[in-house]
Amino acid sequence: MVQPIYILEGDEAFLIEQFYQQIAPDSALDSEYEVISMDLEEDSIEAMLNEADSYSFFASKRLITVHHGAILSSQTSLKMSDTDKERLNTYFNNPNPSSVVIFHHGTSKIDGRKKLTKVAKKQGYVVDVTSPDESKVKQYLQQYLANQNFQLSAHLVDSLLVRVSYSLTQAIEELKKLQLYALSGNEIDEATLTQLVPRTMESDIFKLTNALSAKKYSEAIQIYEDLILLKHEPIAIFGLIISQFRVMLQSYILQRQGYQPSDIAKLLNIHPYRVQIALQNARHISLSSLKTFYDYLAEIDFKLKTGVGMPDNHFYLLITQLHQLYQ
């Protein structure tokens, strides 16, 4: 049953698209709904509520999309008078059954103390469309593949996720591209995926970290220099390298404490594939050396942020330090 009010908390485009398809499929839009778009950065609360209270002359219902609709947040630029708040509260308790009002709340934190929030949650108006954790993204992809009757090996799905930095929306878009390619009778393999799916900075850092861990220093230098040529900031590059080695260090410690890789993934809130690769990389170095190297990375990060030394020199010294620890 379609409710009269929805508040979309989050900004994951794929989940938002799925939500709209559930409440108003494309086939129903023209025949059942008069579609209206509003923006609370341009339109007033009063104007929006007047639209919501009105009835359509052209369709059985009105579908009102309200952009920048962070009405439940205390950390927003949205200005609301006491009158606006009271009118919203009144409407939430007695909405027009002929209107479906969808507030795009975005990533602004919902304030549970607000009276309006309590009403919204009690009525079940809040819908979670936040970007899923890494561990859940693969589930969405597997479900999408099953629905589309499109087969892709688990290894290729993992490679795709790394390449799109575990972005659900981007992963779905790339799957659609691969699906079209496969419909032409082409085989999808690792080389095809690499060719069709564009690189991201995060996926390059993942490869760089793996190269460093495997002592493939020439490959690591080439990836670093490619990132610099692509105008990525050294501070950002080092920040992501630190993040990858942090996962390696945390996974290493938790495994020694008896945790299984699946449990580590849940504890760290990351995709199991990242834990698997982190543990593989950690086999090449002792825990004490890994801790030493992580401390060294943090020191370089601090120097970069305070403008000490040349970024390229720091990277080459980093490789020297890691090589010495592997001896």
Short mmCIF file of C-alpha atoms in Angstrom, two decimals:
data_model
loop_
_atom_site.label_atom_id
_atom_site.label_comp_id
_atom_site.label_asym_id
_atom_site.label_seq_id
_atom_site.Cartn_x
_atom_site.Cartn_y
_atom_site.Cartn_z
CA MET A 1 0.00 0.00 0.00
CA VAL A 2 1.36 3.41 -0.99
CA GLN A 3 1.63 5.85 1.89
CA PRO A 4 0.80 9.57 1.64
CA ILE A 5 4.25 10.68 2.88
CA TYR A 6 7.79 9.35 2.49
CA ILE A 7 11.06 10.77 3.79
CA LEU A 8 14.05 9.36 1.94
CA GLU A 9 17.04 9.31 4.26
CA GLY A 10 20.24 9.00 2.22
CA ASP A 11 21.34 9.63 -1.35
CA GLU A 12 22.12 6.24 -2.94
CA ALA A 13 20.77 6.78 -6.47
CA PHE A 14 20.10 3.10 -7.21
CA LEU A 15 18.05 2.62 -4.03
CA ILE A 16 16.12 5.83 -4.71
CA GLU A 17 15.32 4.60 -8.23
CA GLN A 18 14.16 1.25 -6.83
CA PHE A 19 11.94 3.03 -4.31
CA TYR A 20 10.22 5.07 -7.04
CA GLN A 21 9.71 1.97 -9.16
CA GLN A 22 7.97 0.27 -6.24
CA ILE A 23 5.53 3.04 -5.43
CA ALA A 24 5.05 4.46 -8.95
CA PRO A 25 6.18 2.16 -11.77
CA ASP A 26 6.75 3.82 -15.13
CA SER A 27 3.54 2.26 -16.41
CA ALA A 28 1.53 3.99 -13.67
CA LEU A 29 3.05 7.45 -13.86
CA ASP A 30 1.12 8.68 -16.89
CA SER A 31 -2.20 7.05 -16.01
CA GLU A 32 -2.40 7.37 -12.21
CA TYR A 33 -0.24 10.30 -11.13
CA GLU A 34 0.12 13.97 -11.78
CA VAL A 35 3.84 14.50 -11.13
CA ILE A 36 5.01 17.70 -9.44
CA SER A 37 8.59 18.61 -8.49
CA MET A 38 9.43 21.14 -5.78
CA ASP A 39 12.63 22.35 -4.13
CA LEU A 40 12.69 23.77 -0.61
CA GLU A 41 15.72 25.86 -1.50
CA GLU A 42 13.42 27.75 -3.88
CA ASP A 43 9.85 26.97 -2.76
CA SER A 44 8.41 27.72 0.66
CA ILE A 45 7.04 25.13 3.08
CA GLU A 46 3.68 26.88 2.74
CA ALA A 47 3.68 26.54 -1.07
CA MET A 48 4.68 22.89 -0.84
CA LEU A 49 1.92 22.09 1.67
CA ASN A 50 -0.63 23.95 -0.42
CA GLU A 51 0.27 21.67 -3.32
CA ALA A 52 0.05 18.61 -1.08
CA ASP A 53 -3.42 19.65 0.15
CA SER A 54 -4.72 20.19 -3.39
CA TYR A 55 -6.45 17.63 -5.60
CA SER A 56 -5.58 16.82 -9.18
CA PHE A 57 -7.92 17.50 -12.12
CA PHE A 58 -5.86 15.27 -14.40
CA ALA A 59 -5.15 12.06 -12.44
CA SER A 60 -6.35 10.09 -9.44
CA LYS A 61 -3.30 11.09 -7.38
CA ARG A 62 -0.52 13.65 -7.20
CA LEU A 63 3.10 12.59 -6.79
CA ILE A 64 5.02 15.49 -5.25
CA THR A 65 8.80 15.16 -5.12
CA VAL A 66 10.39 17.60 -2.66
CA HIS A 67 14.12 18.15 -3.20
CA HIS A 68 16.37 19.50 -0.43
CA GLY A 69 13.67 18.36 1.97
CA ALA A 70 15.75 17.92 5.15
CA ILE A 71 12.80 18.84 7.36
CA LEU A 72 13.80 16.44 10.16
CA SER A 73 17.35 17.70 10.57
CA SER A 74 18.78 20.27 12.95
CA GLN A 75 21.92 20.59 10.79
CA THR A 76 20.47 22.08 7.63
CA SER A 77 20.29 25.43 5.90
CA LEU A 78 16.54 24.98 5.54
CA LYS A 79 14.73 27.80 7.31
CA MET A 80 11.42 26.93 8.97
CA SER A 81 9.25 29.26 11.01
CA ASP A 82 7.15 28.05 13.93
CA THR A 83 4.15 28.30 11.63
CA ASP A 84 5.88 26.06 9.06
CA LYS A 85 6.65 23.49 11.74
CA GLU A 86 3.10 23.52 13.03
CA ARG A 87 1.63 23.15 9.55
CA LEU A 88 3.99 20.26 8.80
CA ASN A 89 3.04 18.57 12.06
CA THR A 90 -0.65 19.01 11.27
CA TYR A 91 -0.20 17.63 7.75
CA PHE A 92 1.87 14.65 8.96
CA ASN A 93 -0.94 13.70 11.34
CA ASN A 94 -3.66 14.18 8.73
CA PRO A 95 -2.22 13.98 5.19
CA ASN A 96 -4.20 14.31 1.99
CA PRO A 97 -4.92 10.71 0.85
CA SER A 98 -4.85 11.83 -2.80
CA SER A 99 -1.25 13.06 -2.59
CA VAL A 100 2.02 11.17 -2.25
CA VAL A 101 4.66 13.57 -0.93
CA ILE A 102 8.27 12.37 -1.11
CA PHE A 103 10.86 14.40 0.78
CA HIS A 104 14.46 13.91 -0.38
CA HIS A 105 16.12 14.34 3.01
CA GLY A 106 19.63 13.55 1.75
CA THR A 107 22.45 12.71 4.13
CA SER A 108 21.55 15.33 6.76
CA LYS A 109 21.28 13.60 10.13
CA ILE A 110 17.70 13.13 11.31
CA ASP A 111 17.10 14.66 14.73
CA GLY A 112 15.20 12.12 16.79
CA ARG A 113 14.25 14.76 19.35
CA LYS A 114 12.04 16.68 16.95
CA LYS A 115 8.30 16.27 17.40
CA LEU A 116 7.93 15.90 13.64
CA THR A 117 10.54 13.11 13.57
CA LYS A 118 8.63 11.15 16.20
CA VAL A 119 5.44 11.44 14.17
CA ALA A 120 7.25 10.45 10.94
CA LYS A 121 8.83 7.37 12.51
CA LYS A 122 5.61 6.36 14.27
CA GLN A 123 3.72 6.51 10.97
CA GLY A 124 6.53 4.65 9.16
CA TYR A 125 7.27 7.50 6.76
CA VAL A 126 11.10 7.28 6.91
CA VAL A 127 12.75 5.13 4.20
CA ASP A 128 16.46 4.24 4.37
CA VAL A 129 18.23 4.88 1.06
CA THR A 130 21.70 5.41 2.53
CA SER A 131 24.71 3.94 0.73
CA PRO A 132 25.02 0.33 1.92
CA ASP A 133 28.08 -1.01 3.70
CA GLU A 134 30.66 -2.79 1.57
CA SER A 135 29.49 -6.11 2.97
CA LYS A 136 25.96 -5.51 1.63
CA VAL A 137 26.81 -4.13 -1.80
CA LYS A 138 27.65 -7.59 -3.16
CA GLN A 139 24.25 -8.87 -2.00
CA TYR A 140 22.54 -6.17 -4.06
CA LEU A 141 24.66 -7.06 -7.09
CA GLN A 142 23.92 -10.78 -6.76
CA GLN A 143 20.20 -10.02 -6.52
CA TYR A 144 20.40 -7.76 -9.57
CA LEU A 145 22.25 -10.45 -11.55
CA ALA A 146 19.64 -13.05 -10.57
CA ASN A 147 16.76 -10.77 -11.57
CA GLN A 148 18.42 -10.04 -14.91
CA ASN A 149 19.36 -13.70 -15.47
CA PHE A 150 22.90 -12.49 -16.12
CA GLN A 151 25.78 -14.69 -14.98
CA LEU A 152 29.07 -13.28 -13.75
CA SER A 153 31.63 -15.20 -11.74
CA ALA A 154 32.17 -14.32 -8.08
CA HIS A 155 35.75 -13.35 -8.89
CA LEU A 156 34.62 -10.88 -11.56
CA VAL A 157 32.02 -9.41 -9.23
CA ASP A 158 34.75 -8.86 -6.63
CA SER A 159 37.01 -7.27 -9.26
CA LEU A 160 34.17 -4.99 -10.35
CA LEU A 161 33.53 -3.91 -6.75
CA VAL A 162 37.17 -3.02 -6.24
CA ARG A 163 37.23 -1.11 -9.52
CA VAL A 164 34.18 1.02 -8.58
CA SER A 165 35.28 1.38 -4.93
CA TYR A 166 32.20 -0.50 -3.70
CA SER A 167 29.79 2.14 -5.01
CA LEU A 168 26.44 0.38 -5.46
CA THR A 169 25.04 2.81 -8.03
CA GLN A 170 28.23 2.81 -10.10
CA ALA A 171 28.49 -0.98 -9.88
CA ILE A 172 24.94 -1.38 -11.22
CA GLU A 173 25.64 1.03 -14.07
CA GLU A 174 28.78 -0.90 -15.01
CA LEU A 175 26.88 -4.20 -14.83
CA LYS A 176 24.35 -2.81 -17.32
CA LYS A 177 27.25 -1.95 -19.64
CA LEU A 178 28.75 -5.45 -19.28
CA GLN A 179 25.32 -6.99 -19.85
CA LEU A 180 24.92 -5.15 -23.15
CA TYR A 181 28.40 -6.29 -24.17
CA ALA A 182 27.55 -9.90 -23.33
CA LEU A 183 24.26 -9.75 -25.29
CA SER A 184 26.35 -9.24 -28.42
CA GLY A 185 27.86 -12.68 -27.89
CA ASN A 186 31.05 -11.45 -26.23
CA GLU A 187 32.65 -13.22 -23.29
CA ILE A 188 33.13 -11.30 -20.05
CA ASP A 189 36.53 -12.01 -18.51
CA GLU A 190 39.03 -10.08 -16.41
CA ALA A 191 40.56 -8.37 -19.46
CA THR A 192 37.13 -7.30 -20.72
CA LEU A 193 36.14 -5.93 -17.34
CA THR A 194 39.40 -3.98 -17.09
CA GLN A 195 38.83 -2.54 -20.55
CA LEU A 196 35.16 -1.59 -20.11
CA VAL A 197 35.03 -0.44 -16.49
CA PRO A 198 36.95 2.81 -15.88
CA ARG A 199 39.50 3.01 -13.08
CA THR A 200 38.90 5.00 -9.94
CA MET A 201 41.50 6.49 -7.64
CA GLU A 202 40.46 4.06 -4.89
CA SER A 203 40.84 1.00 -7.13
CA ASP A 204 44.31 2.19 -8.18
CA ILE A 205 45.30 2.61 -4.53
CA PHE A 206 44.06 -0.93 -3.89
CA LYS A 207 46.37 -2.18 -6.67
CA LEU A 208 49.22 0.01 -5.42
CA THR A 209 48.93 -1.39 -1.90
CA ASN A 210 48.85 -4.94 -3.23
CA ALA A 211 51.97 -4.22 -5.31
CA LEU A 212 53.80 -2.82 -2.28
CA SER A 213 52.83 -5.85 -0.19
CA ALA A 214 54.02 -8.23 -2.92
CA LYS A 215 57.34 -6.33 -3.22
CA LYS A 216 56.48 -5.32 -6.79
CA TYR A 217 58.03 -1.90 -6.32
CA SER A 218 58.30 -0.99 -10.02
CA GLU A 219 54.57 -1.61 -10.45
CA ALA A 220 53.80 0.43 -7.32
CA ILE A 221 55.90 3.35 -8.59
CA GLN A 222 54.18 3.21 -11.99
CA ILE A 223 50.72 3.34 -10.36
CA TYR A 224 51.78 6.22 -8.12
CA GLU A 225 53.19 8.19 -11.04
CA ASP A 226 50.00 7.53 -13.06
CA LEU A 227 47.93 8.93 -10.18
CA ILE A 228 50.10 12.05 -10.05
CA LEU A 229 49.73 12.47 -13.84
CA LEU A 230 45.97 12.25 -13.37
CA LYS A 231 46.27 15.27 -11.02
CA HIS A 232 45.44 13.41 -7.81
CA GLU A 233 46.78 15.14 -4.71
CA PRO A 234 49.63 13.32 -2.88
CA ILE A 235 47.91 13.93 0.47
CA ALA A 236 44.81 12.12 -0.81
CA ILE A 237 46.94 9.28 -2.21
CA PHE A 238 48.78 8.77 1.06
CA GLY A 239 45.53 9.00 3.00
CA LEU A 240 44.09 6.08 1.03
CA ILE A 241 47.33 4.08 1.32
CA ILE A 242 47.14 4.51 5.09
CA SER A 243 43.51 3.33 5.02
CA GLN A 244 44.48 0.16 3.13
CA PHE A 245 47.34 -0.66 5.49
CA ARG A 246 45.08 0.05 8.47
CA VAL A 247 42.70 -2.64 7.19
CA MET A 248 45.69 -4.98 6.79
CA LEU A 249 46.91 -4.30 10.32
CA GLN A 250 43.45 -4.63 11.89
CA SER A 251 42.73 -7.85 9.97
CA TYR A 252 46.11 -9.30 10.96
CA ILE A 253 45.55 -8.56 14.67
CA LEU A 254 41.97 -9.87 14.68
CA GLN A 255 42.99 -13.07 12.90
CA ARG A 256 45.66 -13.70 15.54
CA GLN A 257 42.93 -13.26 18.14
CA GLY A 258 40.99 -16.10 16.55
CA TYR A 259 38.51 -14.27 14.35
CA GLN A 260 37.51 -15.76 11.02
CA PRO A 261 37.71 -13.55 7.87
CA SER A 262 33.91 -13.29 7.68
CA ASP A 263 33.78 -12.10 11.31
CA ILE A 264 36.58 -9.60 10.65
CA ALA A 265 34.63 -8.18 7.70
CA LYS A 266 31.58 -7.67 9.92
CA LEU A 267 33.63 -6.06 12.71
CA LEU A 268 35.39 -3.68 10.32
CA ASN A 269 32.21 -3.10 8.30
CA ILE A 270 33.95 -3.83 4.99
CA HIS A 271 33.58 -6.30 2.14
CA PRO A 272 35.00 -9.80 2.86
CA TYR A 273 37.10 -9.58 -0.31
CA ARG A 274 39.09 -6.70 1.18
CA VAL A 275 39.78 -8.77 4.30
CA GLN A 276 40.83 -11.74 2.17
CA ILE A 277 43.34 -9.64 0.20
CA ALA A 278 44.54 -7.86 3.37
CA LEU A 279 45.30 -11.18 5.08
CA GLN A 280 47.05 -12.49 1.97
CA ASN A 281 49.24 -9.39 1.88
CA ALA A 282 49.92 -9.58 5.62
CA ARG A 283 51.54 -13.01 5.22
CA HIS A 284 54.60 -11.37 3.69
CA ILE A 285 55.43 -9.29 6.78
CA SER A 286 55.57 -9.75 10.56
CA LEU A 287 53.06 -8.01 12.80
CA SER A 288 55.74 -5.89 14.47
CA SER A 289 57.10 -4.78 11.07
CA LEU A 290 53.58 -3.96 9.86
CA LYS A 291 52.99 -1.82 12.97
CA THR A 292 56.31 -0.05 12.37
CA PHE A 293 55.42 0.63 8.75
CA TYR A 294 51.95 1.90 9.68
CA ASP A 295 53.53 4.32 12.16
CA TYR A 296 55.90 5.44 9.40
CA LEU A 297 52.95 6.06 7.08
CA ALA A 298 51.27 8.18 9.75
CA GLU A 299 54.49 10.18 10.13
CA ILE A 300 54.64 10.82 6.37
CA ASP A 301 50.98 11.84 6.38
CA PHE A 302 51.69 14.40 9.10
CA LYS A 303 54.72 15.78 7.20
CA LEU A 304 52.69 16.14 4.01
CA LYS A 305 49.90 17.98 5.81
CA THR A 306 52.40 20.35 7.42
CA GLY A 307 54.32 20.94 4.19
CA VAL A 308 57.53 19.17 5.21
CA GLY A 309 59.47 17.59 2.33
CA MET A 310 58.58 16.71 -1.27
CA PRO A 311 55.69 14.26 -1.80
CA ASP A 312 57.54 12.19 -4.41
CA ASN A 313 60.56 11.83 -2.12
CA HIS A 314 58.29 10.64 0.68
CA PHE A 315 56.86 7.94 -1.58
CA TYR A 316 60.27 6.63 -2.64
CA LEU A 317 61.47 6.68 0.98
CA LEU A 318 58.31 4.77 1.90
CA ILE A 319 59.30 2.00 -0.53
CA THR A 320 62.82 1.95 0.91
CA GLN A 321 61.44 1.65 4.43
CA LEU A 322 59.09 -1.18 3.43
CA HIS A 323 61.89 -3.03 1.60
CA GLN A 324 64.06 -2.88 4.72
CA LEU A 325 61.24 -4.29 6.87
CA TYR A 326 60.84 -7.23 4.48
CA GLN A 327 64.53 -8.18 4.88
#
